[in-house]
């Protein structure tokens, strides 16, 4: 019944990737410069892919929205990157990283992909060190590690609280090197607005120059979309303001299946919302849970007094504090996976124990770590995060515990890809957060950076080559082909249509409204009735958007409102698909919690008999229902269990 | 809070710019500076006027995209923060705030407060990296790095490429930015191999792109949101001298 072929290589799990690499087809050096590859996105996935493909000799064109590739959203990652190096000698291995990732993902990820990820993780660290990434070191000069949620070993490498920045600058350096050698050409302040398909294969893109407003046609023998996640469908999230789903959404509408859009990660440690003018939420890295303890008052009266500012956190005696994660999950304590920690915080706040003015906050307390290790050590470990917190909240976290609350952070769902990271459109690949591949229904901390770099440095360079080996006789195509012109005209029409609505409401108005619907009904706790409501509300919102949107200014030149409008138009449609996906998944797993499906203790209750599949949606046209395809997940190396962090 | 804003408006790179005056009302002191501009923009859109264009993305002080010159200081009156991390509690009710783009020949204005900083990318492309390609590198722990050097390298690597140092400098010099990258690699064993070529190529590119000379006034360090130290400039000068001599 399904059109999905995940192309998992034969052989034992541990041998699949080696087998693949030994038998794949190659492109010989003189042919590489004749083959053009378009890479969209300069985050970890896109920059590392373009740098690697360029170095191999392919002719690469890379695109990003920002003025410089170095500013991609990956720059904001704080905590660290996992790798199965076992440097601390605490029992880590490729298998254990693989196992933790599958279990953390609540048994909804593809075994073969995850194993490969764990397998190449170690090379990523080697690569980054060779590039001069200044990872933290111990006094002997060797690399230091910390622990992250969902693991009982220390396998996270970090560069203070700026790991994403340092890794991205490493990849940006490699990319800059290839730009200098001429193998890669950079197109910044460009936004991909559509995909060009010629005879069933991806052959190019339509991009808008965000300075002149001009639409451009670009040819590529293959196209890689590495445009990041769709967390901003919730309006408020920890994602950067320009993070968006438009490239992924447009390829969906051209035939790439979109998988598991309901799998969204809500991160437990973010600075709580403080006002309706708020434009984004700030993450406090998960690494803080190494030394911070999460609690709320045991007594409702105390919580109420704190909310009314009659009491402060430090007034609450030790015995009157409920360290609810340590209480519920003694084995993992404050280091349970994110979905578990977020739900537990929400449960306490919903039950009336929340703190802060709104009651939608819990404490993250460093007092015992400061007593044990001294303020200096804590400052060295988390100084920049503490400073960031103080600048935003105007309170000193060395003296008062931080206040935190869950916020939308990461999207496990994304464009469906096979083992080669190829989408259901031939010649179109998808990497990084934009694809759905490795994290199942919940991602473990420090694994997104690992995945992005694995995709870009170590997977795509092989798999794209395998694909292009069949294309060596295909000459560069002219962008005057009707396929290019027709797609360009469709984009033009879409932009003109947006400009000509001339309604009364700004883009942000609609984006905020969408965000409210998504957070309320497609957020941390979902119900059938709520999801059905969300679908209705989003459809109404879409009508309102297309009849009452106002974009001042001109279609030519810089027009940031027009840019936002194209993105929000796509977010609205994606929001509906996420709700539909959540509706069909009659179980709770990872970040997807259906209130109807929980254990008596309130833990997520999976239904492996009926839902052990990847839900991949096929676009069927405007006003038609999308079709769900199921990729069955088979676990051969792992015994599937109910997750238990107790 | 109620505030008066004097904001630089410029239609396009070649157009002549001018200051325009706007009023905003009922701004919460907990609001960030950019959120205050969002509020202003919503009122402009309400009046079918073109909103004020400014660059921003992460809004947490790390992407280096935001770049406003506020009351005569890059990134405004607070120390060690980027524009996006500046909060309205740093201003007083009734204040008049002047907002301009970075002003430097090497960073031309695109529109309003938005500038073109491609020059920084070009300096990095000239040699601001270690030229390893993917694969074939040694095990990470086979290159031990003295912890102190690693920490100093990280201090330098914290630069976000915002350009405030250039905007703060009366000569519009990019020395702090370049020195930070040169230092990061000069401090690490992996970076030493290409150190000489790197510093020469980056300095030559900086000069070519129209950045000014460094006359040691240290305004850059004072305004750098990431506390990049001018000691990096001294290190770069040493590296440069060595590279030229040998
Ligand atoms: C605050 C924060 C902290 C995090 N911390 C960690 C951590 O400690 N460890 C960890 O493993 N993960 C972390 N993550 C997650 C991780 O950072 C991201 O998942 C990852 O960086 C995504 O990388 P990417 O390359 O897929 O996409 P991105 O970095 O999002 O890059 C997307 C790129 O695509 C471009 N783009 C988008 N749309 C278009 C278009 N239409 N046309 C042209 N270009 C386009 C953008 O300009 C950008 O260059 C964190 C995330 C956040 C928000
Ligand atoms: S040195 Fe400081 S001011 Fe200059 S670009 Fe880097 S972070 Fe910005
Ligand atoms: S918006 Fe990223 S540093 Fe200010």
CSV table of C-alpha atoms in Angstrom, one decimal, chain B residues 7-239:
chain,number,residue,atom,x,y,z
B,7,UNK,CA,15.2,57.1,13.7
B,8,UNK,CA,17.4,57.0,10.5
B,9,UNK,CA,15.3,56.3,7.4
B,10,UNK,CA,16.9,55.6,4.1
B,11,UNK,CA,14.9,54.1,1.2
B,12,UNK,CA,17.8,52.4,-0.6
B,13,UNK,CA,21.6,52.3,-0.7
B,14,UNK,CA,21.9,55.3,-3.0
B,15,UNK,CA,19.0,57.3,-1.6
B,16,UNK,CA,19.6,60.2,0.8
B,17,UNK,CA,18.7,59.4,4.4
B,18,UNK,CA,17.1,61.5,7.1
B,19,UNK,CA,16.0,61.3,10.7
B,20,UNK,CA,12.3,60.9,11.4
B,21,UNK,CA,10.6,61.3,14.7
B,22,UNK,CA,8.2,58.8,16.2
B,23,UNK,CA,6.5,58.4,19.6
B,24,UNK,CA,5.8,55.2,21.4
B,25,UNK,CA,3.6,54.9,24.4
B,26,UNK,CA,3.0,52.5,27.3
B,27,UNK,CA,6.2,50.5,26.8
B,28,UNK,CA,7.0,48.0,29.6
B,29,UNK,CA,10.5,48.3,31.1
B,30,UNK,CA,10.8,44.5,30.7
B,31,UNK,CA,10.3,44.9,27.0
B,32,UNK,CA,13.5,44.4,24.9
B,33,UNK,CA,14.6,47.2,22.7
B,34,UNK,CA,13.7,45.3,19.5
B,35,UNK,CA,10.3,44.4,20.9
B,36,UNK,CA,9.8,48.2,21.4
B,37,UNK,CA,10.6,48.6,17.7
B,38,UNK,CA,8.2,45.8,16.9
B,39,UNK,CA,5.5,47.7,18.7
B,40,UNK,CA,6.3,50.9,16.8
B,41,UNK,CA,6.2,48.9,13.5
B,42,UNK,CA,2.8,47.5,14.3
B,43,UNK,CA,1.5,51.0,14.7
B,44,UNK,CA,3.1,52.0,11.4
B,45,UNK,CA,1.5,49.1,9.6
B,46,UNK,CA,-1.8,50.1,11.2
B,47,UNK,CA,-1.3,53.5,9.4
B,48,UNK,CA,-0.3,51.7,6.2
B,49,UNK,CA,3.2,53.1,6.4
B,50,UNK,CA,6.4,51.2,5.7
B,51,UNK,CA,7.8,49.7,8.9
B,52,UNK,CA,11.3,50.4,10.0
B,53,UNK,CA,13.8,47.9,8.6
B,54,UNK,CA,16.4,46.5,11.0
B,55,UNK,CA,18.4,43.3,11.0
B,56,UNK,CA,17.9,40.8,13.7
B,57,UNK,CA,17.4,37.0,14.1
B,58,UNK,CA,18.4,35.1,17.2
B,59,UNK,CA,17.4,37.9,19.6
B,60,UNK,CA,19.6,36.4,22.2
B,61,UNK,CA,23.0,38.0,21.5
B,62,UNK,CA,24.7,35.3,19.5
B,63,UNK,CA,24.0,35.6,15.8
B,64,UNK,CA,25.5,39.1,15.4
B,65,UNK,CA,22.7,40.2,13.1
B,66,UNK,CA,21.3,43.1,15.2
B,67,UNK,CA,23.3,46.3,14.7
B,68,UNK,CA,21.8,49.5,16.0
B,69,UNK,CA,23.7,52.6,17.0
B,70,UNK,CA,21.7,54.0,19.9
B,71,UNK,CA,22.3,57.4,21.4
B,72,UNK,CA,25.8,57.5,20.0
B,73,UNK,CA,26.8,54.0,21.1
B,74,UNK,CA,26.9,50.7,19.1
B,75,UNK,CA,24.3,48.4,20.8
B,76,UNK,CA,23.2,51.2,23.1
B,77,UNK,CA,23.8,52.2,26.7
B,78,UNK,CA,24.2,48.8,28.4
B,79,UNK,CA,27.6,47.1,28.6
B,80,UNK,CA,28.4,43.7,27.3
B,81,UNK,CA,25.2,43.2,25.4
B,82,UNK,CA,23.9,43.3,21.8
B,83,UNK,CA,21.0,45.4,20.7
B,84,UNK,CA,18.6,42.5,21.0
B,85,UNK,CA,19.6,42.0,24.7
B,86,UNK,CA,19.1,45.6,25.6
B,87,UNK,CA,16.0,46.2,27.7
B,88,UNK,CA,13.9,49.3,28.1
B,89,UNK,CA,14.6,49.4,31.8
B,90,UNK,CA,17.9,51.0,30.8
B,91,UNK,CA,16.0,54.1,29.7
B,92,UNK,CA,13.8,56.6,31.5
B,93,UNK,CA,10.2,57.6,30.9
B,94,UNK,CA,10.2,60.6,28.6
B,95,UNK,CA,13.6,59.9,27.0
B,96,UNK,CA,14.4,60.8,23.4
B,97,UNK,CA,16.4,58.0,21.8
B,98,UNK,CA,18.4,58.4,18.6
B,99,UNK,CA,18.7,55.2,16.5
B,100,UNK,CA,21.1,54.9,13.5
B,101,UNK,CA,22.7,52.2,11.5
B,102,UNK,CA,26.5,51.4,11.8
B,103,UNK,CA,28.3,54.0,9.8
B,104,UNK,CA,31.3,52.9,7.9
B,105,UNK,CA,32.4,53.0,4.3
B,106,UNK,CA,32.9,49.2,4.4
B,107,UNK,CA,29.3,48.6,5.6
B,108,UNK,CA,27.0,50.4,3.2
B,109,UNK,CA,23.4,51.0,4.3
B,110,UNK,CA,20.8,48.7,2.5
B,111,UNK,CA,17.7,50.2,3.9
B,112,UNK,CA,16.9,52.2,7.0
B,113,UNK,CA,19.0,50.6,9.8
B,114,UNK,CA,20.0,47.5,7.7
B,115,UNK,CA,23.6,47.4,6.5
B,116,UNK,CA,25.7,45.2,4.3
B,117,UNK,CA,28.5,43.4,6.2
B,118,UNK,CA,29.8,41.2,3.4
B,119,UNK,CA,33.2,42.7,4.0
B,120,UNK,CA,33.5,40.5,7.1
B,121,UNK,CA,32.8,37.4,5.2
B,122,UNK,CA,35.4,38.4,2.6
B,123,UNK,CA,38.0,38.8,5.3
B,124,UNK,CA,37.3,35.3,6.6
B,125,UNK,CA,37.4,33.9,3.1
B,126,UNK,CA,40.8,35.4,2.7
B,127,UNK,CA,42.1,32.9,5.3
B,128,UNK,CA,40.2,32.9,8.6
B,129,UNK,CA,40.1,29.2,8.9
B,130,UNK,CA,42.3,26.1,9.1
B,131,UNK,CA,42.3,24.5,5.7
B,132,UNK,CA,41.4,21.0,6.6
B,133,UNK,CA,38.8,19.2,4.4
B,134,UNK,CA,36.4,16.6,5.6
B,135,UNK,CA,37.8,13.3,6.7
B,136,UNK,CA,41.2,12.0,7.3
B,137,UNK,CA,41.9,14.0,10.4
B,138,UNK,CA,43.5,12.6,13.6
B,139,UNK,CA,41.7,11.5,16.7
B,140,UNK,CA,40.6,14.5,18.6
B,141,UNK,CA,42.6,13.7,21.7
B,142,UNK,CA,45.8,13.2,19.8
B,143,UNK,CA,46.1,17.0,19.7
B,144,UNK,CA,46.2,18.0,23.4
B,145,UNK,CA,45.9,21.8,23.9
B,146,UNK,CA,47.1,23.6,27.0
B,147,UNK,CA,44.0,24.4,29.0
B,148,UNK,CA,44.9,28.1,29.4
B,149,UNK,CA,45.5,28.4,25.7
B,150,UNK,CA,42.2,26.7,25.0
B,151,UNK,CA,40.5,29.2,27.2
B,152,UNK,CA,42.1,32.2,25.6
B,153,UNK,CA,41.3,30.8,22.2
B,154,UNK,CA,37.7,30.4,23.3
B,155,UNK,CA,37.7,34.0,24.6
B,156,UNK,CA,38.7,35.2,21.1
B,157,UNK,CA,36.4,32.8,19.3
B,158,UNK,CA,33.4,34.3,21.1
B,159,UNK,CA,33.3,37.1,18.5
B,160,UNK,CA,29.9,37.2,16.9
B,161,UNK,CA,30.9,39.3,13.9
B,162,UNK,CA,28.5,42.1,14.6
B,163,UNK,CA,30.7,44.9,13.6
B,164,UNK,CA,30.2,47.1,16.6
B,165,UNK,CA,34.0,47.5,16.9
B,166,UNK,CA,34.1,49.0,13.4
B,167,UNK,CA,31.1,51.3,14.3
B,168,UNK,CA,32.8,52.4,17.5
B,169,UNK,CA,36.1,53.2,15.9
B,170,UNK,CA,36.7,56.7,14.7
B,171,UNK,CA,38.9,55.2,11.9
B,172,UNK,CA,36.3,52.4,11.2
B,173,UNK,CA,39.0,49.9,11.7
B,174,UNK,CA,38.2,46.2,11.7
B,175,UNK,CA,41.3,45.3,13.8
B,176,UNK,CA,39.4,43.8,16.8
B,177,UNK,CA,37.4,41.5,14.5
B,178,UNK,CA,40.4,40.3,12.5
B,179,UNK,CA,42.6,40.0,15.6
B,180,UNK,CA,40.0,37.8,17.3
B,181,UNK,CA,40.1,35.3,14.5
B,182,UNK,CA,43.8,35.4,14.1
B,183,UNK,CA,44.3,34.9,17.8
B,184,UNK,CA,42.0,32.0,18.1
B,185,UNK,CA,44.0,30.0,15.6
B,186,UNK,CA,47.4,31.4,16.7
B,187,UNK,CA,46.8,30.0,20.2
B,188,UNK,CA,46.0,26.5,19.0
B,189,UNK,CA,48.5,23.9,17.7
B,190,UNK,CA,46.2,23.1,14.8
B,191,UNK,CA,46.2,26.7,13.7
B,192,UNK,CA,49.9,27.4,13.9
B,193,UNK,CA,50.7,25.6,10.7
B,194,UNK,CA,49.1,28.3,8.5
B,195,UNK,CA,49.5,31.2,11.0
B,196,UNK,CA,51.8,33.3,8.9
B,197,UNK,CA,49.9,33.1,5.6
B,198,UNK,CA,46.6,33.6,7.5
B,199,UNK,CA,47.5,36.8,9.2
B,200,UNK,CA,49.0,38.4,6.1
B,201,UNK,CA,46.1,37.4,3.9
B,202,UNK,CA,43.5,38.7,6.4
B,203,UNK,CA,45.2,42.0,7.0
B,204,UNK,CA,45.7,42.6,3.3
B,205,UNK,CA,42.0,41.9,2.7
B,206,UNK,CA,41.0,44.2,5.5
B,207,UNK,CA,43.0,47.0,4.0
B,208,UNK,CA,41.7,46.4,0.6
B,209,UNK,CA,38.1,46.6,1.7
B,210,UNK,CA,38.4,50.1,3.0
B,211,UNK,CA,38.5,49.6,6.8
B,212,UNK,CA,40.7,52.2,8.5
B,213,UNK,CA,43.9,51.9,10.5
B,214,UNK,CA,44.1,51.1,14.2
B,215,UNK,CA,45.4,54.0,16.3
B,216,UNK,CA,45.0,52.3,19.6
B,217,UNK,CA,42.1,54.3,21.0
B,218,UNK,CA,40.4,51.0,22.2
B,219,UNK,CA,36.9,52.2,21.6
B,220,UNK,CA,36.3,48.8,20.0
B,221,UNK,CA,37.0,46.9,23.2
B,222,UNK,CA,34.7,49.2,25.2
B,223,UNK,CA,31.8,48.6,22.9
B,224,UNK,CA,32.3,45.0,22.0
B,225,UNK,CA,29.3,43.1,23.3
B,226,UNK,CA,31.4,39.9,23.8
B,227,UNK,CA,34.2,41.5,25.7
B,228,UNK,CA,36.8,40.7,23.1
B,229,UNK,CA,40.0,42.1,24.5
B,230,UNK,CA,42.4,44.4,22.7
B,231,UNK,CA,45.2,42.1,23.8
B,232,UNK,CA,44.2,40.1,20.8
B,233,UNK,CA,45.3,43.1,18.6
B,234,UNK,CA,48.7,43.0,20.3
B,235,UNK,CA,48.9,39.3,19.6
B,236,UNK,CA,48.0,39.8,16.0
B,237,UNK,CA,50.5,42.6,15.6
B,238,UNK,CA,53.2,40.2,16.9
B,239,UNK,CA,52.0,37.5,14.5
